[in-house]
Short mmCIF file of C-alpha atoms in Angstrom, two decimals:
data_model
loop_
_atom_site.label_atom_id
_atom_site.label_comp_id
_atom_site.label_asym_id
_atom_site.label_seq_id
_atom_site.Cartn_x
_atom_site.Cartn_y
_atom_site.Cartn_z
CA UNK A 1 0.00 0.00 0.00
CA UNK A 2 1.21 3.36 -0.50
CA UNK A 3 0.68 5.88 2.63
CA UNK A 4 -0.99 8.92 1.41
CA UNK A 5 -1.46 10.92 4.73
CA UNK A 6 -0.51 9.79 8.38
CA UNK A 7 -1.67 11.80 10.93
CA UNK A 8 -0.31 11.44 14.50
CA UNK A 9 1.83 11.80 17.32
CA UNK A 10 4.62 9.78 18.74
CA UNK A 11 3.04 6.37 19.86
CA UNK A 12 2.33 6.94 24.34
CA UNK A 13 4.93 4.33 26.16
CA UNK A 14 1.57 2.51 27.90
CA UNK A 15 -0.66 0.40 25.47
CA UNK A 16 -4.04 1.31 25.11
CA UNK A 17 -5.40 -2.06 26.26
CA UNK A 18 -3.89 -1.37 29.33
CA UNK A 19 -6.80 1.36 30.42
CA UNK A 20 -9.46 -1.05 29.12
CA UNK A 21 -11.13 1.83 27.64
CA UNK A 22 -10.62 1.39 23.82
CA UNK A 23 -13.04 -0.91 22.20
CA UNK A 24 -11.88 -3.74 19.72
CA UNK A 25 -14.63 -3.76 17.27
CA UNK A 26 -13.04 -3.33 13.94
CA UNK A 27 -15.55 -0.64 12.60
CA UNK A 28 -14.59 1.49 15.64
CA UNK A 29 -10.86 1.05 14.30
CA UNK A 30 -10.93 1.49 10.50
CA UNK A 31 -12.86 2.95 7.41
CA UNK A 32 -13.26 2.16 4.09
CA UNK A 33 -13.58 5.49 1.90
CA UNK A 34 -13.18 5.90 -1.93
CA UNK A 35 -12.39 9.06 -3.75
CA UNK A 36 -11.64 10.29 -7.34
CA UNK A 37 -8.74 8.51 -7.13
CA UNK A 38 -9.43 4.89 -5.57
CA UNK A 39 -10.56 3.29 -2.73
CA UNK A 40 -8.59 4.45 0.43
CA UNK A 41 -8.56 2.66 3.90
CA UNK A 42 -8.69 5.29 6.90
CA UNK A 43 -7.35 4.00 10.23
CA UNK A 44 -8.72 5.82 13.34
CA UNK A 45 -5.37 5.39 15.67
CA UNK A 46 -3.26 7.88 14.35
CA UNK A 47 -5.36 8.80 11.64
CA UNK A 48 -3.56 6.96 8.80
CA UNK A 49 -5.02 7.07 5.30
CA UNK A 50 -3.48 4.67 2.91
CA UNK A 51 -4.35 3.74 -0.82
CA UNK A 52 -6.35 0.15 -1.19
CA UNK A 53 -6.72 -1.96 -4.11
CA UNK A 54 -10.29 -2.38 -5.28
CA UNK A 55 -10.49 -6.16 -4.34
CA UNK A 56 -8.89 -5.49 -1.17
CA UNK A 57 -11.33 -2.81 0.19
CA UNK A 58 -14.22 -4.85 -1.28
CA UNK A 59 -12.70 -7.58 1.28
CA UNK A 60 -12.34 -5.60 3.94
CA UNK A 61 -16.08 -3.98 3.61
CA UNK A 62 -17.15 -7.28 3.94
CA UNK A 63 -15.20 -7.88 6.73
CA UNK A 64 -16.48 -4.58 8.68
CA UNK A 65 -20.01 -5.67 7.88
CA UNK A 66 -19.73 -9.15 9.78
CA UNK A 67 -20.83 -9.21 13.71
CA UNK A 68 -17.53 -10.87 14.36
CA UNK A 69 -14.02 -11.05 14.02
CA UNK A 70 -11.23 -8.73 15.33
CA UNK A 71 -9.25 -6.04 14.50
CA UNK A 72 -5.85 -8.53 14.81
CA UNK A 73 -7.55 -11.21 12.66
CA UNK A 74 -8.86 -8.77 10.16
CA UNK A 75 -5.55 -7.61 9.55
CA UNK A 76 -4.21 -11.25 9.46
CA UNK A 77 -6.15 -12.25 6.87
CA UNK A 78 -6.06 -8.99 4.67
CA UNK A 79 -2.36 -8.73 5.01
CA UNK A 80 -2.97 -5.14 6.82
CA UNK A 81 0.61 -4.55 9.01
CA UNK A 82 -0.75 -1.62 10.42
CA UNK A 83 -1.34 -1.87 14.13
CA UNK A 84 1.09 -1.91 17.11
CA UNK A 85 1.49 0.88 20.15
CA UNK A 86 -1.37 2.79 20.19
CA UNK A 87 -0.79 6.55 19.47
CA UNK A 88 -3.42 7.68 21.95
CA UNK A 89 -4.32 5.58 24.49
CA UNK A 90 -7.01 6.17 27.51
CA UNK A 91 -4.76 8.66 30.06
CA UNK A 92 -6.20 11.67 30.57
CA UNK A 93 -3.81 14.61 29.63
CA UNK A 94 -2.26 16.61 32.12
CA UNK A 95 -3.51 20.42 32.41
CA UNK A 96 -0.64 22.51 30.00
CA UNK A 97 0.57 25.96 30.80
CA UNK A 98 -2.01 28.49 29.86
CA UNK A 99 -1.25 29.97 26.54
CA UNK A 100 -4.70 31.73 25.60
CA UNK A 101 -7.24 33.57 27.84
CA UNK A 102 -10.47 35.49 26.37
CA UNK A 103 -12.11 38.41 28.59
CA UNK A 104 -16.11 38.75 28.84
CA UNK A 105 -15.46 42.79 28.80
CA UNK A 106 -18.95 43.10 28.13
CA UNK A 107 -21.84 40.97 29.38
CA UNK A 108 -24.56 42.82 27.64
CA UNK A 109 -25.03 43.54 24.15
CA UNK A 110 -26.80 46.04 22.01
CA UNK A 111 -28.88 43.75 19.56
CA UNK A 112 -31.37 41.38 20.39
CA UNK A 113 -30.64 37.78 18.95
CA UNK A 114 -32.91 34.58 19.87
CA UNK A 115 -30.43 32.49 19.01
CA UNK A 116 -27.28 33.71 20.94
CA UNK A 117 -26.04 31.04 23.21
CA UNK A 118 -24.98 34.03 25.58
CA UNK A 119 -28.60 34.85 26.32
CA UNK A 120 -27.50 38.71 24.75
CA UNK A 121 -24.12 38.21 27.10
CA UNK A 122 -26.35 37.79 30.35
CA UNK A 123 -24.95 33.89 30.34
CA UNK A 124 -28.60 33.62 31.82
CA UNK A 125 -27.80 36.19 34.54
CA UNK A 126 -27.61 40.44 34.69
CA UNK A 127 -25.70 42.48 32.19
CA UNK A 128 -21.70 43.33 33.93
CA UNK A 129 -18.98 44.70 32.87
CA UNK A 130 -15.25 44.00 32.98
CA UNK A 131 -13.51 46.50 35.48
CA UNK A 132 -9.98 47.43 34.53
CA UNK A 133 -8.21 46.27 37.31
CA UNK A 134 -9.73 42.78 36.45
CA UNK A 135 -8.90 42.88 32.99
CA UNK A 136 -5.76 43.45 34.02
CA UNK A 137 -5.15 40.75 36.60
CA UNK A 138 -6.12 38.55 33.62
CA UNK A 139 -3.62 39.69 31.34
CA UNK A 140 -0.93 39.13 34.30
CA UNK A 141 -2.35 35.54 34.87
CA UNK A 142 -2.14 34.33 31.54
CA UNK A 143 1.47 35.67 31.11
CA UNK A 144 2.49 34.36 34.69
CA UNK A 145 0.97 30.69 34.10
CA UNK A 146 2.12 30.47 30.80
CA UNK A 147 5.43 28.72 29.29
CA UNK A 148 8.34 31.25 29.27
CA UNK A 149 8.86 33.01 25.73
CA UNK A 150 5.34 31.51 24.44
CA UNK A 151 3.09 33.17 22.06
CA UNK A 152 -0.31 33.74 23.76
CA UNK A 153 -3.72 34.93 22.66
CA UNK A 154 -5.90 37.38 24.53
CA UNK A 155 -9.31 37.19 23.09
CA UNK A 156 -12.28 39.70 23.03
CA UNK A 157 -15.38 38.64 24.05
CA UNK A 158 -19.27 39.28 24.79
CA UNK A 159 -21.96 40.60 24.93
CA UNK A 160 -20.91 43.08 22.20
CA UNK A 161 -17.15 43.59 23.77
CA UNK A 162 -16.61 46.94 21.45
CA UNK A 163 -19.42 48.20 24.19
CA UNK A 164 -16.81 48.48 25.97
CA UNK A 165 -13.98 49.73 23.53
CA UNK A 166 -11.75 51.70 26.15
CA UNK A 167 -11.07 48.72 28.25
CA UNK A 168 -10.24 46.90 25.33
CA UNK A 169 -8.16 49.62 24.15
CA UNK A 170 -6.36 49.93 27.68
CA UNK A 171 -6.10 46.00 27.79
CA UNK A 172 -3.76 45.73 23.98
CA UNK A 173 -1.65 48.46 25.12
CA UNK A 174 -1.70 46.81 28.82
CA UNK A 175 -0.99 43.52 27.72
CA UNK A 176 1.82 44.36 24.88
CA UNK A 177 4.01 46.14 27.26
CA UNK A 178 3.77 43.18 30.14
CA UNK A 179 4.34 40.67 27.12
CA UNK A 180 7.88 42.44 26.27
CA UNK A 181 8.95 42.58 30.17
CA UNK A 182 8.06 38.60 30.14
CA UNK A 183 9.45 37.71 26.67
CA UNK A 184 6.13 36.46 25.62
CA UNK A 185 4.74 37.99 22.01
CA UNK A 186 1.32 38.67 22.59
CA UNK A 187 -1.60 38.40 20.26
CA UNK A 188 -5.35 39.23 20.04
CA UNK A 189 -8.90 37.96 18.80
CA UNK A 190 -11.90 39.58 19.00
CA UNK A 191 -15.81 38.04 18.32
CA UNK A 192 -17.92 41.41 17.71
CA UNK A 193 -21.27 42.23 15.27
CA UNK A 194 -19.33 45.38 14.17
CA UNK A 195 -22.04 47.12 14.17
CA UNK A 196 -20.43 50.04 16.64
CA UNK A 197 -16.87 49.95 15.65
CA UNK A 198 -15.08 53.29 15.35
CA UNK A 199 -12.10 54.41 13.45
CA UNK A 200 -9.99 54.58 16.17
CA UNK A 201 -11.23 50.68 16.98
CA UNK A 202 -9.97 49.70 13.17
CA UNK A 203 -6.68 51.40 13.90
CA UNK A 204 -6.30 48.90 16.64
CA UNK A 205 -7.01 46.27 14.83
CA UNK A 206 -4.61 47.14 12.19
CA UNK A 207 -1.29 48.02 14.55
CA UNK A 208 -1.63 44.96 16.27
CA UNK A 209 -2.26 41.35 15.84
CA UNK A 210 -5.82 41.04 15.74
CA UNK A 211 -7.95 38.21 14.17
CA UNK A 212 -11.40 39.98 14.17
CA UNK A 213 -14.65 37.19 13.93
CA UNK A 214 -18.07 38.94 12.66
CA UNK A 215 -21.28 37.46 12.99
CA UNK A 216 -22.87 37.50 9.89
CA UNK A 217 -26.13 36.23 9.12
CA UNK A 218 -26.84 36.41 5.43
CA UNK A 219 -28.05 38.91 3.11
CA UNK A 220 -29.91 42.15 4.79
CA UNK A 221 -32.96 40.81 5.22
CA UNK A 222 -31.74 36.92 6.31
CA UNK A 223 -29.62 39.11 8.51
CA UNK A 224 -32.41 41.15 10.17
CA UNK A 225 -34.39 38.79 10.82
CA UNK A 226 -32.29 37.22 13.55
CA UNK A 227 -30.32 39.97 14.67
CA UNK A 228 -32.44 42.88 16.39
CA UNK A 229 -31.36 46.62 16.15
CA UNK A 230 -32.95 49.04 19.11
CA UNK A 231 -35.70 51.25 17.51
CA UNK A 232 -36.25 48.43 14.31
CA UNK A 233 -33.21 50.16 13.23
CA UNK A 234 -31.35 47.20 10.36
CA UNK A 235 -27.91 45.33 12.01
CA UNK A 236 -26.92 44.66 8.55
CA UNK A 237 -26.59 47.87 7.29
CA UNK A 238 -24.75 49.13 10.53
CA UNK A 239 -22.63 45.60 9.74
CA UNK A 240 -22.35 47.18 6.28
CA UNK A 241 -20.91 50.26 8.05
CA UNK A 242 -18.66 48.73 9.92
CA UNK A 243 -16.83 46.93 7.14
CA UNK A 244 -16.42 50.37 5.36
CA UNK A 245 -14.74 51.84 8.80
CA UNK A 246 -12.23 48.88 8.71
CA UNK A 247 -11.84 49.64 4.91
CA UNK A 248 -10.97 53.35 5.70
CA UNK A 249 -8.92 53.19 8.66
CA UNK A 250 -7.46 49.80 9.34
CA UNK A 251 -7.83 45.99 8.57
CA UNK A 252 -6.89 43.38 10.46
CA UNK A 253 -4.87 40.51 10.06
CA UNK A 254 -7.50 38.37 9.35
CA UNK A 255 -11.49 39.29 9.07
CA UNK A 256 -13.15 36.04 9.52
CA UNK A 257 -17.09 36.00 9.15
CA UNK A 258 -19.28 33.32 11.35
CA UNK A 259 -22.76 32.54 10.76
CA UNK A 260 -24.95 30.75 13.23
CA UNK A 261 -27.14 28.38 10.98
CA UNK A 262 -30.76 27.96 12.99
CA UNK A 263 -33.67 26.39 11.43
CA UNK A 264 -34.31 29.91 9.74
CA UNK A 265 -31.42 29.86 8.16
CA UNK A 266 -31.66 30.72 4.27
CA UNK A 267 -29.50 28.84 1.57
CA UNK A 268 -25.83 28.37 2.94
CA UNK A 269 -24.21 28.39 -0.28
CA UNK A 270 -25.61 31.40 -0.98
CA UNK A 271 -24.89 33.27 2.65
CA UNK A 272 -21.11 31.66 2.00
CA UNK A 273 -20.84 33.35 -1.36
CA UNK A 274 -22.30 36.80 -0.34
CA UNK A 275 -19.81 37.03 3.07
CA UNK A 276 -17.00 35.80 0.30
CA UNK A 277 -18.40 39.17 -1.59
CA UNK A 278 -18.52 40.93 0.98
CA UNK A 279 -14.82 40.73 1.41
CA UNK A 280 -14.36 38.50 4.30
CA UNK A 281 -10.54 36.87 4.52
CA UNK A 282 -12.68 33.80 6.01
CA UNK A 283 -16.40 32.18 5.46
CA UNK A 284 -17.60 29.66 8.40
CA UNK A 285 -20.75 27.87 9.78
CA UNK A 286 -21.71 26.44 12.76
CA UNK A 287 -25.17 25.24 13.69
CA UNK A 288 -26.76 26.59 16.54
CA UNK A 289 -27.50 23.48 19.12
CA UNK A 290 -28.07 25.57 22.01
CA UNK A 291 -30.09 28.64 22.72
CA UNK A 292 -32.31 30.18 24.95
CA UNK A 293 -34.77 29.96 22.94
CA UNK A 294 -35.56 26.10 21.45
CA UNK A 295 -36.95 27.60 18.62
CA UNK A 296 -33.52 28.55 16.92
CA UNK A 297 -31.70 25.31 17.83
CA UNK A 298 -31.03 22.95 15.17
CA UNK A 299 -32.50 19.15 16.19
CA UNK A 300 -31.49 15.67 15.35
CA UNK A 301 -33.85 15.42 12.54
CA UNK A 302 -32.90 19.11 10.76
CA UNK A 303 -28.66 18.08 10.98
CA UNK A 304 -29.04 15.88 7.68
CA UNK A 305 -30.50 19.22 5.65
CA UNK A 306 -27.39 20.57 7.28
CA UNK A 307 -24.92 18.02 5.78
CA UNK A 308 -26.67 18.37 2.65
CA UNK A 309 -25.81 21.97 2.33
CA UNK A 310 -22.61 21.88 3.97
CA UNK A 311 -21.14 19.25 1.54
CA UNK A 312 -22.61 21.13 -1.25
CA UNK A 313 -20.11 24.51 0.31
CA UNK A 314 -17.81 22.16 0.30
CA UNK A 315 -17.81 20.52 -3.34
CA UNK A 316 -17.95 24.13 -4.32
CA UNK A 317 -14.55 24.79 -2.18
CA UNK A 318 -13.16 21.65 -3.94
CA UNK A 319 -13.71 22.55 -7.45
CA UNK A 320 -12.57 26.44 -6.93
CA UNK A 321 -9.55 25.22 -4.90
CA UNK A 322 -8.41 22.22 -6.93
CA UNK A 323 -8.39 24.85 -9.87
CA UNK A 324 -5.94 27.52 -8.38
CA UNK A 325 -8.70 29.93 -7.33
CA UNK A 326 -9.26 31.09 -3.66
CA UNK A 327 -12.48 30.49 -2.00
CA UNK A 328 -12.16 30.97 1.57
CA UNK A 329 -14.91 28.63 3.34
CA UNK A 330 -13.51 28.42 6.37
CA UNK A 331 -15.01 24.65 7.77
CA UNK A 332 -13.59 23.75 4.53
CA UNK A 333 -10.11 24.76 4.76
CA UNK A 334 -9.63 24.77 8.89
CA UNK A 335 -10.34 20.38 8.19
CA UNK A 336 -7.94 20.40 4.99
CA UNK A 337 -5.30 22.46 6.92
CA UNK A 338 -5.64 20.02 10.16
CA UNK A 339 -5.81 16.99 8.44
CA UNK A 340 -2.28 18.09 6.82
CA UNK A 341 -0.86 19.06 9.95
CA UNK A 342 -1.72 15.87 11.96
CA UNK A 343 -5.36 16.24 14.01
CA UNK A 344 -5.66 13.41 16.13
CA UNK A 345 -6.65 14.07 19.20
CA UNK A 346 -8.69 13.12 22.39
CA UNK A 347 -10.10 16.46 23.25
CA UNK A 348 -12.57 19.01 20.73
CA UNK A 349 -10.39 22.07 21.86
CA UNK A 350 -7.93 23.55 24.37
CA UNK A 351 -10.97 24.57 26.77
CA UNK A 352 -9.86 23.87 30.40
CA UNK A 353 -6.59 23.02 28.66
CA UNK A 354 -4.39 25.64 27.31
CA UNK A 355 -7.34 27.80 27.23
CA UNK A 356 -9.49 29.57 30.18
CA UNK A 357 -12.34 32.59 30.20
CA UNK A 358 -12.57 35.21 32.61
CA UNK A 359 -15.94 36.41 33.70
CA UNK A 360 -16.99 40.18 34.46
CA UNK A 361 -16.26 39.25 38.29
CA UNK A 362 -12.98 37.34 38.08
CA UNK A 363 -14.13 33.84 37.28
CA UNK A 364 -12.26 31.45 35.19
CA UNK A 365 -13.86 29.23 33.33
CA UNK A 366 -13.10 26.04 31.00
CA UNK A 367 -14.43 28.51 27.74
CA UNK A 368 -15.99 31.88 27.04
CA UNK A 369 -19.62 29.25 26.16
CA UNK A 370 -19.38 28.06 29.67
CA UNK A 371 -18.78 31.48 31.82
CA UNK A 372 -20.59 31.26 34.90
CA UNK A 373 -21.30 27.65 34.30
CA UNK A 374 -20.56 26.37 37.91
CA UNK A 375 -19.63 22.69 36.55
CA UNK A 376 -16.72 23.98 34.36
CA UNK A 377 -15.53 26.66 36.84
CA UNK A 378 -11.69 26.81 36.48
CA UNK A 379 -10.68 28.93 39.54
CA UNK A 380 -10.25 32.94 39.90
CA UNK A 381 -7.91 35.22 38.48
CA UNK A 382 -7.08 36.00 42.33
CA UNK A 383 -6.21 32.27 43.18
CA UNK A 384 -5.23 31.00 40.00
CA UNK A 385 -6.11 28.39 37.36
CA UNK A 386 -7.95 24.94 39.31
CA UNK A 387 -5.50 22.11 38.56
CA UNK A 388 -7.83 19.91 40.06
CA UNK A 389 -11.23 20.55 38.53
CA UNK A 390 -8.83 21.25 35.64
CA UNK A 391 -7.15 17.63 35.98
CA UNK A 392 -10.71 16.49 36.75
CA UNK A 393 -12.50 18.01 32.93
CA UNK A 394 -9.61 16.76 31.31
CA UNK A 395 -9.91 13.23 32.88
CA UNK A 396 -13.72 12.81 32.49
CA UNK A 397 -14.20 14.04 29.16
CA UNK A 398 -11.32 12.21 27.09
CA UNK A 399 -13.42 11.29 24.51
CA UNK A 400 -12.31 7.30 25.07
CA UNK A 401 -13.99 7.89 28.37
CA UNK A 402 -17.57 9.41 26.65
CA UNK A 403 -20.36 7.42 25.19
CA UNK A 404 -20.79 6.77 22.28
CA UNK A 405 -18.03 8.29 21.07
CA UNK A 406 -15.55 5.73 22.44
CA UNK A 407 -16.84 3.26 19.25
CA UNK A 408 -16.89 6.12 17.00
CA UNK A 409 -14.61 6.07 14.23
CA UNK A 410 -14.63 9.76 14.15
CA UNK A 411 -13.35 10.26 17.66
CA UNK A 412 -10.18 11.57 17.04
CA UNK A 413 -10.89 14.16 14.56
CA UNK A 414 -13.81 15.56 16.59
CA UNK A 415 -12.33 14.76 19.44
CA UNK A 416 -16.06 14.36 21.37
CA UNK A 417 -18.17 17.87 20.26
CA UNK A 418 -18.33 21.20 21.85
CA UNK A 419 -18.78 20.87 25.86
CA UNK A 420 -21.26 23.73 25.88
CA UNK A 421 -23.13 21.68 23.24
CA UNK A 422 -22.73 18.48 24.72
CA UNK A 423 -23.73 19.64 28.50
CA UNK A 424 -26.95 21.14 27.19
CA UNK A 425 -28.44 18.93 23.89
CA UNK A 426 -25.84 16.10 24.41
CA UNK A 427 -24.84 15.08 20.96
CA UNK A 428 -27.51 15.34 18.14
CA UNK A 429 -25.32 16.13 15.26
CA UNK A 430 -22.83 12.99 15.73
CA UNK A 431 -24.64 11.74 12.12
CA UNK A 432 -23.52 14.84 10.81
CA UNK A 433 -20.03 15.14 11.79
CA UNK A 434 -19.92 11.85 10.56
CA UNK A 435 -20.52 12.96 7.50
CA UNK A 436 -19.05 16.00 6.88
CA UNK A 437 -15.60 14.24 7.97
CA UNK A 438 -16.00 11.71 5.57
CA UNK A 439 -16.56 14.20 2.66
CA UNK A 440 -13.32 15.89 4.75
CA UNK A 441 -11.28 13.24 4.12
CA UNK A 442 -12.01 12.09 0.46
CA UNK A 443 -11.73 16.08 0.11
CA UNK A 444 -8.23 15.98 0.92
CA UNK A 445 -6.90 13.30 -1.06
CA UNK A 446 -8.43 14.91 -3.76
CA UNK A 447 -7.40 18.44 -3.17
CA UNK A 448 -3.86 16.86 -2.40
CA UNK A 449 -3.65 15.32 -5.66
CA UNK A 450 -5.20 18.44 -7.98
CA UNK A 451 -3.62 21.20 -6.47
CA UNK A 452 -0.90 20.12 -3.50
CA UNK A 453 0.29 23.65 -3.19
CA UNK A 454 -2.66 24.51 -1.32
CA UNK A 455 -1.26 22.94 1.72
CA UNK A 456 1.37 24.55 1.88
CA UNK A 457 0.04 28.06 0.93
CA UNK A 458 -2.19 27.70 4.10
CA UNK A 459 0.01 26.82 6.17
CA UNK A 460 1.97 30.16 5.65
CA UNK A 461 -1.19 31.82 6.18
CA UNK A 462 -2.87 30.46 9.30
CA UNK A 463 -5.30 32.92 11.14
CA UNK A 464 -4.65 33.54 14.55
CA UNK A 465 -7.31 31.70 16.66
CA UNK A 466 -7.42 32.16 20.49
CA UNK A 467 -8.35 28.18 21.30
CA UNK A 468 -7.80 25.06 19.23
CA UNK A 469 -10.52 24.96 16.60
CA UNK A 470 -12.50 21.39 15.82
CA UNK A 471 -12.50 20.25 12.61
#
């Protein structure tokens, strides 16, 4: 067989079978896919993806549909040498030095949106803001628990966090001046609906290293209707706005639009190819599985439509893409550019990893999703990071610990879904991710093989990101 992609890390010195927590079904350990190319055989520990002959993966489907056998027999019999430590096996991993924190400056916002899992930035409590003195501690805690000469991210968030632009300007300036005394290079994200940003906020932006993430809805009217203005005033026009103040008086790094896909939601490959219009460096989705309101949240039944459309963003990526021409949909090229790299993981993200939120009041928690979520409190910015409940998140949701993701041959690209996701709906859209990975993966051998400099293109490019994204 020739090895086409091998994604991994250095095989752990315990086996897995030691833990007893890996399963030894064979369709939990290997998949049969087939692209443009051929028939490819994908194997879930370290994410290998080899070429198969024809007659070979017709075998080995046959083999994966059977009740019985095992994994060692299978590859016996199929003359498959591809299994011996296990690259991740069931060990929880141990809490990391901090390298990103995000700041809830503002825990209020000035539109109205059903379907914002921040309940308008309340986090299902009273509008606060950040005091300075506690944005600052932050700053000093992530520099002071994280691993000498580092990058780090501090990250922006809401509510609307521009409601609170002088703290955030205070907090750049703040934060790169304690990041040269500690020999750490600091840099910055910030989630806003731009609908109040201000010159003087776009010269920010464009001095220092700012990803800048814009919720973006659709058109005007697909827009309006999920995003209230005060006084029936139209957020996509003051969105419009916005993007000509950044076109005036600074751009950022990267200018990434998100759009929350509910079950009013118009056409995605048409919302992806107006935000691509609309000069966005970046195009993503994400379906909205949680909000205060049930009648915005995508269900179990509604996440095939989703696939449907998602695949069809992404065939459109692949054909633009494989033919030299840029088309920046962003769930597209964040899997392509962590499938090169080597995602293979037991976690969805750094959350209550590398990555904490501080709360208004001083709270640290495992994500800005989860902020004043007492079962993923992290600790204080007075005491420190937890390294127990810490030790504790990291040990109870390794995904070989979660049902049913532990016979999932999926687990180690998703790595177990969003926690904020999971803790409220549980896991509705495992179908879908599913899916969309196995598109993913035929994708990339196909993309590989039609335009290989792509990969490495991106990877001189990457967006700065303030936690590790899923792909």
């Amino acid at each position: 067989m020739t090895v086409l992609l091998q994604i991994g890390r250095r095989p752990p010195d315990l086996p897995a079978q030691a833990t007893g927590l890996l399963p030894d079904g064979p369709g939990s350990q290997v998949r049969v896919l087939r692209s443009a190319h051929g028939a490819h055989l994908f194997v879930v520990d370290g994410s290998r993806l080899y070429d198969l002959p024809e007659d070979v993966a017709v075998r080995l489907e046959e083999w994966l549909s059977a009740p019985e056998g095992t994994l060692d027999g299978m590859a016996r019999e199929l003359d498959l040498p591809l299994w011996g430590t296990p690259r991740i096996d069931g060990s929880p991993a141990a809490p990391p030095p901090l390298s990103s924190i995000s700041l809830n400056v503002m825990q209020a916002c000035n539109l109205s949106c059903g379907h914002c899992y921040a309940d308008e930035g309340r986090f299902g409590g009273t509008a606060r803001a950040m005091p300075r003195s506690t944005a600052f501690e932050a700053v000093d805690r992530l520099l002071a628990e994280a691993a000498p000469g580092s990058d780090v991210v501090v990250g922006f968030m809401g509510g609307e966090p521009l409601l609170a632009r002088d703290l955030v300007h205070e907090v750049v300036r703040y934060a790169v001046r304690a990041g040269t005394a500690t020999g750490h290079r600091v840099r910055f994200s910030l989630t806003t609906n731009l609908t109040t940003v201000r010159p003087d906020d776009a010269a920010l932006f464009a001095e220092h290293p700012f990803t800048v993430t814009v919720s973006l809805d659709g058109d005007r009217a697909g827009h309006d209707a999920l995003r209230r203005a005060p006084g029936g005033a139209s957020a996509y026009d003051r969105l419009r706005a916005g993007l000509d103040t950044l076109g005036r008086h600074g751009r950022p790094r990267h200018l990434s639009a998100r759009v929350s896909v509910t079950p009013h939601t118009g056409r995605l490959l048409d919302i992806l190819e107006h935000g691509i219009a609309l000069g966005f460096d970046e195009v993503g989705f994400g379906a909205v599985v949680s909000a205060p309101d049930a009648a915005y949240e995508i269900t179990a039944g509604a996440f095939a439509g989703f696939l449907d459309q998602m695949t069809s963003c992404g065939e459109r990526a692949l054909a633009e893409l494989s033919a030299g021409r840029p088309y920046p949909f962003g769930n597209f090229q964040t899997a392509m550019e962590q499938l090169h790299r080597g995602a293979h993981r037991p976690y969805p993200c750094g959350a209550g990893a590398g990555y904490l939120s501080a709360s208004a009041d001083g709270g640290l928690y495992a994500c800005h999703r989860l902020v004043d979520d007492p079962a993923f409190a992290m600790g204080s910015l007075a005491s420190g990071p937890d390294t127990t409940a810490r030790q504790r998140h990291l040990a109870e949701r390794h995904v070989d610990r979660q049902e049913p993701c532990r016979s999932c041959w999926a687990r180690y690209l998703c790595g177990g879904g969003c926690y904020h996701e999971v803790s409220r709906r549980g896991r509705p859209g495992c179908d879908y991710i599913r899916g969309w990975l196995a598109f993913c993966l035929r994708a990339y051998v196909e993309l590989g093989q039609a335009a290989p400099g792509f990969f490495e293109q991106r990877s001189a490019a990457s967006p700065l990101t303030s936690s590790a994204s899923t792909v």
